[in-house]
């Protein structure tokens, strides 16, 4: 290894370039900038204003924030569905005067006061919802008109009832407690706002109604096409908005007990600034309660601090307008360029150096031949993408397809087929357990078992998250292949924790070691990671000693052995370090050896590119994905090897006519059955000299 290679290896080994892409891909990254801005705001005003962090100032700020936070949450709900509500300030004022009139003039009990006030806000929201949702009027103009009408209504009520309201003194302790009381040392209004924020968070993230709201905000046409009642959803968001805004006015009335023409004026601008500043999108579909809370705290601190510093109300408006303009510009630019920027930084190639590829010329154990030419085709044109193939005790063939079916070809002639089970995801590796249940790795879903009665059971779809991992590696993205130990434990590979099923070739561009091997124990239902940092781990096959298994690392072009039990437990040994191609599934052979599928062959250009991570990074950033340099996965080969790593025979299809891409093979009663994720058939090849009675089921579980 040259000095340049050594330095390049150290640089890409110790500098985690992929962390930037991982961080930017997280949902919480949208909250990072508002949180930083909140910290900056606290630092600046804390330094400029004496006693800023004092108990009295904090208590006053919290009580004001409780009311303002409810208004921001109200606006956030509408924005989540792709709308806007400029009437929240007027509705706030209506809630304030309605509450004062009901309790001071009408002398109603507090429960009726609360219900009546919220009903006023809900009515305003219903009017907005009907006009915008059902009559499909423009939200901006509609709520602007509502703002004017409701403000005129508030002024009319003031003219008639200002004196009685001012003279009234409600004799109700609960009424004053709402405005001035505390729960567990926290102002009552803050408790209400936090409960509302928690409720909104649960609705948006955990309920069907919340998913409908975000779907409508993301794309109303798409939401309508999938059956979501778009008009009703929009209408209900405005009803919820009006109710929360009126509730905020109710709390304001109980705290100050005053009614005036200027109450709520400009609040819609402050609330809109807070919602957008917190990271809620004006375009809809990207909103959360946490963003609303962060934004409302920032705006409340700025406005209150400017007042304490003696600046005029014009300065407040100027500051809010400037902040809103900047927030909108950042929101629009970030949403427009987020995915473009992320695509340039997420793929993070590292340095990799494969051993010299062995030759495939005459005299080599990998010598080219045409031994796959006599392969017979089963289900030609009737199956799409049989990645793995397996046979049961009755000689039936099982394969998966691209649309989530497991197809069973019925013995003895395999001319008839049926859908054995529909699993929904992409079936990949398969194995039979001791009870005849078919255990399947399903890409994007996890590990499942299909019993003989065709009932489907989820075994696991997550494992323990790594303690210091930026990547959320608890969810299984690409469960690939599996095998079952004598005690029933299932060891399966997850090829990559960074990419989804359809992106698996991109993992090769990184060659970073994003994969792992996981163990599911049916005895206690636990799932744990056994091996990490593997380079696209793929095929897994139990060794005959009952204490270890073989596994393939596709992009590393090697086969290794891991001991999970016995005196060598926890040890990993390399069996074949320099394969000429990319290994896939491994399965037992009748002579005690093992079959291995090579999904494609190495090329000098790509091997050289693995030692040039900078070149691959520039390629990803500057070249269209369909023109990237990918590994060759179009040449099929099957080889047989032993536990010492010696290759005993190879079977090639040099012209690529029968099986251009081979991902799996199974020996069964003197024949080799071949699958390929890009093929439209199952291959069947006679094996001269093979045991005509040997099956995988008896090799694992004996005679049943």
XYZ file of C-alpha atoms in Angstrom:
704
model
C 0.000 0.000 0.000
C 1.408 3.361 -1.023
C 1.662 6.318 1.330
C -1.089 8.104 -0.619
C -3.400 5.121 -0.245
C -2.607 4.892 3.444
C -3.343 8.580 4.034
C -6.568 8.348 2.021
C -7.632 5.320 4.021
C -6.967 7.070 7.329
C -8.781 10.212 6.200
C -11.972 8.357 5.233
C -11.757 6.004 8.185
C -11.520 8.680 10.861
C -13.585 11.492 9.307
C -17.268 10.465 9.407
C -18.467 12.304 6.287
C -21.757 10.426 6.278
C -22.876 12.042 9.537
C -23.729 15.315 7.777
C -26.139 13.583 5.416
C -27.654 11.570 8.250
C -28.216 14.668 10.378
C -29.760 16.631 7.515
C -32.104 13.746 6.721
C -33.611 13.716 10.215
C -37.028 15.199 10.766
C -35.852 17.078 13.820
C -33.282 19.001 11.782
C -36.035 21.484 10.887
C -36.174 22.362 14.582
C -32.424 22.835 14.933
C -32.302 26.367 13.505
C -35.277 27.628 15.569
C -33.744 26.121 18.715
C -30.434 27.840 17.980
C -32.285 31.104 17.313
C -34.139 30.673 20.617
C -30.839 30.270 22.428
C -29.480 33.366 20.689
C -32.591 35.366 21.607
C -32.332 34.381 25.255
C -28.629 35.243 25.323
C -29.026 38.676 23.692
C -32.002 39.927 25.698
C -30.726 38.289 28.883
C -27.581 40.375 28.540
C -29.375 43.612 27.575
C -32.190 43.582 30.146
C -31.394 43.515 33.881
C -33.415 40.926 35.752
C -34.512 39.234 32.539
C -34.229 35.807 34.120
C -35.832 36.920 37.373
C -38.797 35.047 38.809
C -41.282 37.896 38.278
C -40.317 38.426 34.646
C -40.367 34.707 33.881
C -43.786 34.305 35.524
C -45.197 37.230 33.545
C -43.709 35.885 30.303
C -45.095 32.421 30.913
C -48.648 33.665 31.513
C -48.567 35.704 28.317
C -47.039 32.812 26.408
C -49.784 30.408 27.510
C -52.387 32.536 25.747
C -50.231 33.410 22.739
C -49.075 29.801 22.384
C -52.686 28.633 21.975
C -53.169 31.123 19.135
C -50.015 29.890 17.404
C -51.179 26.291 17.793
C -54.511 27.319 16.267
C -52.778 28.756 13.227
C -50.453 25.763 13.006
C -53.372 23.352 12.630
C -54.658 25.268 9.611
C -51.175 25.588 8.097
C -50.642 21.845 8.433
C -53.523 21.334 5.987
C -52.101 23.882 3.571
C -54.296 26.826 4.623
C -53.958 30.050 6.525
C -56.183 31.796 9.093
C -55.777 35.546 9.395
C -58.811 35.796 11.679
C -57.151 34.283 14.773
C -56.498 37.735 16.277
C -60.127 38.811 15.856
C -61.349 35.452 17.150
C -59.087 35.926 20.172
C -60.718 39.317 20.814
C -64.178 37.783 20.329
C -63.374 35.066 22.860
C -62.192 37.697 25.320
C -65.290 39.889 25.137
C -67.672 36.938 24.924
C -66.229 35.465 28.111
C -66.434 38.793 29.947
C -69.992 39.367 28.788
C -71.178 35.896 29.691
C -69.702 35.864 33.188
C -70.046 39.562 34.074
C -73.234 40.677 32.341
C -75.196 37.454 31.847
C -73.873 36.091 35.180
C -73.701 32.523 33.824
C -71.950 29.669 35.636
C -68.319 29.162 34.648
C -68.911 25.872 32.731
C -71.471 27.637 30.527
C -69.126 30.590 30.097
C -66.360 28.301 28.896
C -68.703 26.384 26.588
C -70.245 29.565 25.176
C -66.867 31.203 24.542
C -65.464 28.151 22.785
C -68.680 27.858 20.771
C -68.221 31.435 19.507
C -64.729 30.581 18.290
C -65.896 27.302 16.779
C -68.659 29.152 14.910
C -66.148 31.559 13.365
C -63.977 28.600 12.441
C -66.963 26.777 10.955
C -67.783 29.758 8.750
C -64.172 29.871 7.568
C -64.160 26.105 7.062
C -67.322 26.075 4.981
C -66.147 28.952 2.800
C -62.614 27.639 2.306
C -63.177 23.889 2.526
C -66.543 23.304 0.908
C -66.991 26.394 -1.281
C -63.243 26.361 -2.112
C -62.702 30.094 -1.693
C -59.162 31.374 -1.292
C -58.071 31.057 2.325
C -56.095 34.293 2.454
C -58.901 36.525 1.194
C -61.638 34.639 3.038
C -60.010 34.821 6.458
C -59.033 38.444 5.809
C -62.708 39.262 5.309
C -63.594 37.221 8.406
C -60.997 39.203 10.355
C -62.722 42.440 9.395
C -66.240 41.178 10.112
C -65.375 39.653 13.483
C -63.451 42.772 14.484
C -66.505 44.863 13.592
C -68.668 42.533 15.700
C -66.315 42.936 18.663
C -66.449 46.716 18.317
C -70.250 46.602 18.222
C -70.401 44.546 21.407
C -68.001 46.963 23.067
C -70.223 49.927 22.232
C -73.196 48.218 23.836
C -71.666 46.430 26.815
C -68.364 48.176 27.630
C -69.711 49.880 30.745
C -71.530 46.819 32.198
C -68.461 44.678 31.529
C -66.169 47.188 33.229
C -68.476 47.488 36.231
C -68.932 43.747 36.709
C -66.901 41.835 39.272
C -67.412 38.061 38.885
C -67.729 36.249 42.210
C -65.983 33.065 41.062
C -62.742 31.700 42.449
C -62.294 29.237 39.549
C -62.576 32.183 37.150
C -59.713 34.026 38.785
C -57.744 30.794 39.144
C -57.783 30.366 35.356
C -56.089 33.707 34.916
C -53.860 33.939 37.993
C -53.618 30.450 39.483
C -50.903 27.852 39.133
C -50.656 24.090 39.008
C -47.461 22.538 40.397
C -45.836 25.968 40.270
C -46.789 26.487 36.620
C -49.316 29.116 35.484
C -52.654 27.582 34.561
C -52.585 29.040 31.040
C -49.195 27.428 30.428
C -50.535 24.060 31.563
C -53.460 24.429 29.155
C -51.139 25.398 26.282
C -48.805 22.475 26.958
C -51.726 20.048 27.113
C -53.007 21.440 23.816
C -49.525 21.121 22.274
C -49.177 17.540 23.485
C -52.632 16.737 22.150
C -51.833 18.273 18.769
C -48.575 16.327 18.627
C -50.367 13.050 19.320
C -53.070 13.823 16.774
C -50.647 14.725 13.988
C -48.262 11.835 14.618
C -50.379 9.008 16.013
C -53.915 9.289 14.668
C -55.643 8.809 11.347
C -57.131 12.305 11.552
C -53.678 13.863 11.919
C -52.280 11.847 9.017
C -55.203 13.046 6.916
C -54.427 16.659 7.800
C -50.767 16.323 6.815
C -51.686 14.419 3.652
C -54.084 17.173 2.618
C -51.391 19.761 3.318
C -48.846 17.818 1.280
C -51.031 17.403 -1.798
C -54.778 17.911 -1.851
C -55.183 16.190 -5.202
C -53.276 13.109 -4.066
C -55.195 13.040 -0.781
C -58.475 13.167 -2.683
C -57.340 10.389 -5.018
C -56.668 8.028 -2.107
C -60.096 8.636 -0.598
C -59.411 11.262 2.084
C -62.389 13.650 2.555
C -60.357 16.764 1.770
C -63.121 19.343 2.166
C -64.202 17.993 5.535
C -60.616 17.850 6.794
C -60.009 21.478 5.795
C -63.248 22.587 7.419
C -62.431 20.835 10.691
C -58.979 22.444 10.887
C -60.617 25.877 10.808
C -63.112 24.820 13.484
C -60.229 23.655 15.685
C -58.355 26.881 14.991
C -61.294 29.066 15.982
C -61.892 27.044 19.140
C -58.287 27.348 20.320
C -58.120 31.072 19.514
C -61.307 31.692 21.496
C -59.904 29.585 24.348
C -56.845 31.832 24.401
C -59.175 34.850 24.614
C -60.980 33.203 27.524
C -57.721 32.843 29.471
C -56.798 36.446 28.648
C -60.170 37.642 29.951
C -59.776 35.762 33.233
C -56.273 37.182 33.718
C -56.891 40.888 32.958
C -60.688 41.214 33.015
C -60.545 44.023 30.483
C -62.104 44.615 27.080
C -60.777 47.083 24.550
C -60.791 47.821 20.843
C -57.060 47.120 20.547
C -57.097 43.604 22.019
C -55.897 41.048 19.497
C -54.909 43.680 16.931
C -51.880 42.474 15.003
C -51.896 39.130 16.797
C -52.357 37.261 13.514
C -49.053 38.684 12.249
C -47.253 37.729 15.460
C -48.778 34.245 15.389
C -47.899 33.756 11.718
C -44.338 34.900 12.409
C -44.058 32.463 15.300
C -45.462 29.527 13.301
C -43.156 30.076 10.329
C -40.144 30.943 12.485
C -40.606 27.659 14.323
C -40.339 25.740 11.053
C -43.963 25.173 10.050
C -44.270 25.326 6.294
C -46.541 27.823 4.592
C -47.097 25.221 1.900
C -48.565 22.696 4.332
C -47.743 19.078 5.082
C -44.789 19.938 7.331
C -46.020 21.130 10.703
C -45.696 20.086 14.321
C -46.659 21.252 17.772
C -43.003 21.466 18.788
C -42.300 23.938 15.993
C -45.246 26.058 17.095
C -44.070 26.069 20.709
C -40.505 27.043 19.800
C -41.618 29.812 17.459
C -44.144 31.233 19.917
C -41.548 31.372 22.696
C -39.110 33.250 20.451
C -41.665 35.833 19.321
C -43.034 36.313 22.831
C -39.549 36.959 24.196
C -38.735 39.439 21.413
C -41.955 41.427 21.721
C -41.909 41.538 25.535
C -38.236 42.463 25.630
C -38.623 45.329 23.169
C -41.433 46.727 25.303
C -39.260 46.501 28.425
C -36.467 48.270 26.570
C -38.829 51.201 25.907
C -39.138 50.857 22.157
C -42.341 51.912 20.418
C -44.989 49.572 19.045
C -43.786 50.499 15.561
C -40.460 48.890 16.381
C -42.287 45.699 17.335
C -44.125 45.635 14.033
C -40.935 46.377 12.128
C -39.093 43.556 13.899
C -41.921 41.047 13.393
C -42.245 41.967 9.734
C -38.502 41.605 9.165
C -38.349 38.272 10.996
C -41.398 37.009 9.084
C -39.846 38.000 5.758
C -36.601 36.210 6.593
C -38.427 33.120 7.887
C -40.584 32.879 4.768
C -37.548 33.255 2.508
C -35.671 30.528 4.390
C -38.732 28.263 4.369
C -39.261 28.608 0.623
C -35.605 28.222 -0.290
C -35.040 25.298 2.074
C -38.088 23.386 0.892
C -37.161 23.948 -2.736
C -33.545 22.885 -2.364
C -33.563 20.494 0.589
C -33.714 17.264 -1.386
C -31.293 18.572 -4.007
C -28.738 19.473 -1.344
C -29.318 16.281 0.624
C -28.798 14.140 -2.477
C -25.356 15.695 -2.893
C -24.163 15.101 0.651
C -25.987 11.938 1.741
C -24.064 9.447 -0.400
C -20.674 9.350 1.309
C -18.150 7.000 -0.324
C -15.240 5.696 1.696
C -11.910 4.139 0.787
C -11.967 0.418 0.002
C -9.267 -1.825 -1.407
C -10.269 -5.298 -2.597
C -7.709 -8.079 -2.976
C -6.558 -8.792 -6.506
C -9.326 -10.640 -8.318
C -8.391 -14.247 -9.126
C -8.368 -15.153 -12.838
C -11.188 -16.984 -14.566
C -8.945 -18.499 -17.234
C -8.199 -22.177 -17.756
C -6.502 -23.783 -14.764
C -8.185 -21.474 -12.266
C -10.830 -22.878 -9.891
C -13.043 -20.119 -11.295
C -12.429 -21.053 -14.949
C -15.225 -20.044 -17.308
C -17.486 -22.746 -18.716
C -21.011 -23.305 -19.991
C -22.220 -25.769 -17.380
C -25.384 -23.715 -16.830
C -26.383 -24.048 -20.474
C -28.605 -27.124 -19.855
C -30.673 -25.333 -17.196
C -34.387 -26.012 -17.579
C -36.815 -23.125 -17.030
C -39.729 -23.354 -14.606
C -42.475 -20.736 -14.810
C -40.801 -18.875 -17.660
C -42.467 -15.475 -17.985
C -44.862 -16.262 -15.127
C -42.756 -15.047 -12.209
C -41.015 -11.696 -11.698
C -37.841 -11.543 -9.641
C -37.515 -14.807 -7.665
C -34.643 -13.634 -5.440
C -34.563 -16.842 -3.388
C -35.856 -20.322 -4.097
C -36.592 -23.107 -1.610
C -38.329 -26.503 -1.637
C -40.390 -28.191 1.057
C -40.637 -31.862 2.065
C -43.237 -32.444 -0.661
C -40.918 -31.081 -3.379
C -42.977 -27.909 -3.949
C -40.996 -24.816 -4.976
C -41.448 -21.476 -3.159
C -40.296 -18.137 -4.566
C -41.138 -14.496 -3.934
C -42.017 -11.858 -6.509
C -41.929 -8.082 -6.776
C -45.548 -7.470 -5.806
C -45.294 -9.138 -2.402
C -46.484 -12.671 -3.207
C -44.867 -15.958 -2.305
C -45.611 -18.259 -5.217
C -45.698 -22.039 -4.846
C -44.985 -24.220 -7.887
C -46.595 -27.583 -7.341
C -44.654 -30.834 -7.759
C -43.969 -32.982 -9.635
C -43.977 -31.163 -12.987
C -44.165 -27.560 -11.679
C -46.571 -26.493 -14.406
C -49.154 -25.394 -11.852
C -48.658 -22.542 -9.461
C -50.580 -20.740 -6.739
C -50.170 -17.772 -4.434
C -49.100 -19.385 -1.186
C -49.233 -16.093 0.729
C -49.342 -12.369 0.109
C -46.933 -10.613 2.456
C -47.060 -7.136 0.954
C -43.335 -6.324 0.991
C -40.499 -7.759 -1.083
C -39.826 -11.404 -0.083
C -36.092 -12.149 -0.100
C -34.295 -14.928 1.825
C -36.339 -17.912 3.046
C -35.853 -20.951 5.301
C -38.072 -23.662 6.808
C -38.094 -24.067 10.565
C -38.390 -27.382 12.410
C -42.207 -27.211 12.323
C -42.415 -26.622 8.588
C -43.107 -22.903 8.919
C -41.601 -20.727 6.203
C -39.506 -17.919 7.715
C -39.012 -15.029 5.306
C -36.938 -11.858 5.203
C -39.130 -9.116 3.738
C -37.360 -6.011 2.513
C -38.615 -2.920 4.320
C -40.737 -4.947 6.758
C -38.530 -7.335 8.731
C -38.705 -11.026 9.607
C -41.959 -12.979 9.195
C -43.158 -16.572 9.455
C -45.831 -18.222 7.316
C -47.297 -21.356 8.862
C -48.588 -24.364 6.967
C -52.135 -23.022 7.264
C -50.856 -19.889 5.439
C -51.292 -17.613 8.447
C -48.692 -14.843 8.541
C -46.915 -13.815 11.755
C -44.493 -10.958 12.296
C -41.444 -12.159 14.198
C -39.547 -8.883 14.405
C -39.187 -5.586 12.583
C -36.717 -3.845 14.874
C -33.707 -4.420 17.065
C -31.960 -2.562 19.850
C -30.744 0.832 18.746
C -27.007 1.439 18.955
C -26.217 3.697 21.891
C -24.095 6.266 20.054
C -25.507 5.916 16.537
C -26.770 8.987 14.687
C -28.625 6.631 12.370
C -31.840 5.229 13.791
C -30.766 1.618 13.309
C -33.568 0.161 15.400
C -35.874 -0.213 12.393
C -35.072 -2.954 9.877
C -34.657 -1.445 6.429
C -33.393 -4.323 4.306
C -33.613 -7.743 5.952
C -31.932 -9.870 3.286
C -31.172 -13.536 3.958
C -31.467 -15.871 6.933
C -30.806 -19.301 8.326
C -32.021 -21.109 11.411
C -29.795 -22.610 14.114
C -30.565 -26.044 15.637
C -32.026 -24.386 18.751
C -34.445 -22.317 16.648
C -32.604 -19.004 16.728
C -32.875 -17.109 13.446
C -29.766 -15.319 12.212
C -30.458 -12.903 9.387
C -28.578 -10.203 7.548
C -29.625 -6.612 7.126
C -27.691 -5.483 4.085
C -27.719 -1.766 4.875
C -29.057 0.543 7.558
C -28.769 3.652 5.370
C -30.709 2.784 2.235
C -34.112 1.404 1.370
C -34.894 -1.654 -0.734
C -34.875 0.154 -4.088
C -31.607 1.977 -3.308
C -29.413 -1.022 -2.511
C -26.908 -0.471 -5.399
C -26.059 2.953 -3.969
C -24.695 1.227 -0.880
C -21.960 -0.204 -3.089
C -20.838 3.293 -4.047
C -20.168 3.913 -0.376
C -18.723 0.491 0.533
C -18.725 1.892 4.049
C -19.859 -1.055 6.084
C -23.497 -0.139 6.656
C -24.744 -3.690 7.198
C -25.141 -6.041 10.125
C -26.255 -9.511 11.182
C -29.101 -9.843 13.664
C -30.360 -12.695 15.806
C -34.017 -13.310 16.592
C -34.618 -15.733 19.459
C -38.143 -17.247 19.397
C -37.719 -18.510 22.955
C -38.130 -15.045 24.440
C -38.999 -12.986 21.356
C -35.827 -10.886 21.663
C -33.876 -9.364 18.791
C -30.261 -8.268 19.035
C -27.464 -7.235 16.710
C -24.673 -9.822 16.472
C -22.236 -8.259 13.995
C -21.987 -4.648 12.813
C -20.123 -2.600 10.207
C -20.324 -5.283 7.514
C -20.075 -4.427 3.828
C -23.529 -5.382 2.535
C -23.912 -8.717 4.358
C -26.041 -11.007 2.262
C -26.242 -14.806 2.247
C -26.196 -16.743 5.554
C -25.830 -20.513 5.933
C -25.520 -22.610 9.073
C -22.397 -24.757 9.273
C -22.681 -28.447 10.099
C -21.060 -28.006 13.536
C -24.179 -26.316 14.937
C -22.025 -23.548 16.425
C -21.267 -21.231 13.503
C -22.554 -19.892 10.229
C -21.091 -18.630 6.969
C -22.020 -15.208 5.665
C -21.253 -13.276 2.499
C -20.293 -9.609 2.261
C -21.300 -8.712 -1.258
C -19.306 -5.538 -1.938
C -16.273 -6.834 -0.013
C -16.217 -9.975 -2.221
C -15.539 -12.289 0.708
C -17.032 -15.137 2.714
C -16.557 -15.258 6.484
C -17.498 -17.562 9.333
C -18.931 -16.456 12.654
C -19.073 -18.652 15.771
C -22.157 -17.938 17.867
C -21.665 -20.868 20.274
C -18.884 -23.162 21.515
C -15.306 -22.413 22.511
C -14.845 -19.903 19.658
C -18.044 -18.001 20.384
C -17.832 -14.398 19.177
C -14.948 -15.039 16.758
C -15.069 -14.187 13.042
C -12.804 -15.906 10.494
C -12.386 -15.098 6.800
C -12.998 -18.198 4.664
C -12.601 -16.763 1.128
C -11.097 -13.289 0.901
C -10.720 -12.781 -2.841
C -13.764 -13.839 -4.817
C -13.829 -12.775 -8.487
C -17.401 -11.537 -8.128
C -20.033 -10.337 -5.699
C -21.359 -13.132 -3.443
C -25.020 -13.488 -2.621
C -26.866 -16.430 -1.042
C -25.133 -19.459 0.479
C -26.779 -22.866 0.961
C -25.778 -26.395 1.884
C -24.744 -29.039 -0.639
C -25.393 -32.775 -0.329
C -21.684 -33.619 -0.015
C -21.188 -31.478 3.117
C -19.934 -28.486 1.172
C -21.733 -25.263 0.294
C -23.207 -23.612 -2.766
C -22.595 -19.915 -3.387
C -24.204 -17.578 -5.915
C -22.181 -14.773 -7.484
C -24.580 -12.009 -8.418
C -22.068 -10.318 -10.729
C -18.398 -10.068 -11.597
C -15.829 -7.523 -10.545
C -14.417 -5.108 -13.108
C -11.032 -3.344 -13.029
C -12.702 0.053 -13.416
C -14.927 -0.324 -10.387
C -12.186 -1.936 -8.289
C -10.031 1.091 -9.043
C -12.919 3.430 -8.230
C -13.228 1.883 -4.755
C -9.783 3.289 -3.952
C -10.868 6.739 -5.169
C -13.636 7.942 -2.826
C -13.190 11.524 -3.975
C -13.914 10.469 -7.553
C -17.063 8.612 -6.494
C -18.217 11.587 -4.429
C -17.820 13.950 -7.392
C -19.616 11.459 -9.611
C -22.612 11.393 -7.279
C -22.783 15.188 -7.147
C -22.247 15.955 -10.819
C -23.561 13.000 -12.817
C -27.144 11.780 -13.213
C -27.853 8.618 -11.158
C -28.547 6.510 -14.252
C -24.980 7.209 -15.401
C -23.192 6.365 -12.144
C -20.487 3.729 -12.134
C -22.131 0.669 -10.583
C -20.816 -2.877 -10.094
C -21.540 -5.412 -12.807
C -24.504 -7.515 -11.685
C -25.383 -9.164 -14.989
C -23.111 -12.215 -15.086
C -24.347 -15.326 -13.295
C -22.194 -17.943 -11.620
C -22.644 -20.696 -9.037
C -19.706 -22.250 -7.198
C -19.221 -24.961 -4.589
C -16.712 -24.573 -1.774
C -15.839 -26.099 1.581
C -15.308 -24.668 5.053
C -11.593 -24.322 4.398
C -12.319 -21.895 1.577
C -11.334 -24.215 -1.274
C -13.449 -23.862 -4.411
C -14.247 -27.259 -5.942
C -16.325 -26.352 -8.979
C -17.957 -23.447 -10.754
C -20.977 -23.306 -13.019
C -21.142 -20.458 -15.512
C -23.548 -19.135 -18.099
C -21.074 -17.180 -20.199
C -23.602 -15.996 -22.765
C -26.113 -14.969 -20.103
C -28.994 -16.675 -21.864
C -30.424 -18.831 -19.065
C -29.682 -16.932 -15.861
C -27.868 -13.648 -16.444
C -28.179 -12.736 -12.767
C -28.064 -15.419 -10.071
C -28.849 -14.551 -6.476
C -29.670 -17.974 -5.021
C -29.591 -21.726 -5.543
C -30.858 -24.769 -3.615
C -29.881 -28.384 -4.023
C -32.796 -30.785 -3.751
C -32.891 -34.496 -4.687
C -30.134 -34.395 -7.252
C -31.055 -31.073 -8.858
C -29.979 -27.481 -8.383
C -32.773 -24.911 -8.371
C -31.668 -21.387 -9.279
C -33.243 -17.990 -8.610
C -32.388 -14.447 -9.630
C -33.851 -11.142 -8.540
C -33.834 -9.861 -12.137
C -35.026 -13.085 -13.757
C -38.472 -14.199 -14.857
C -38.028 -17.923 -14.205
C -36.666 -20.541 -11.856
C -33.819 -22.679 -13.173
C -33.501 -26.452 -12.675
C -30.178 -28.168 -13.348
C -29.443 -31.896 -12.917
C -26.369 -32.597 -10.772
C -24.565 -35.767 -11.899
C -23.404 -37.830 -8.944
C -25.451 -35.889 -6.367
C -27.458 -37.762 -3.723
C -30.954 -38.180 -5.251
C -32.570 -38.400 -1.806
C -30.872 -35.449 -0.116
C -32.985 -32.417 0.813
C -32.336 -29.296 2.779
C -35.153 -30.108 5.185
C -33.582 -33.439 6.215
C -30.125 -31.862 6.405
C -31.388 -29.336 8.952
C -34.124 -31.147 10.810
C -33.808 -34.839 9.922
C -36.723 -37.070 8.972
C -40.060 -35.703 10.127
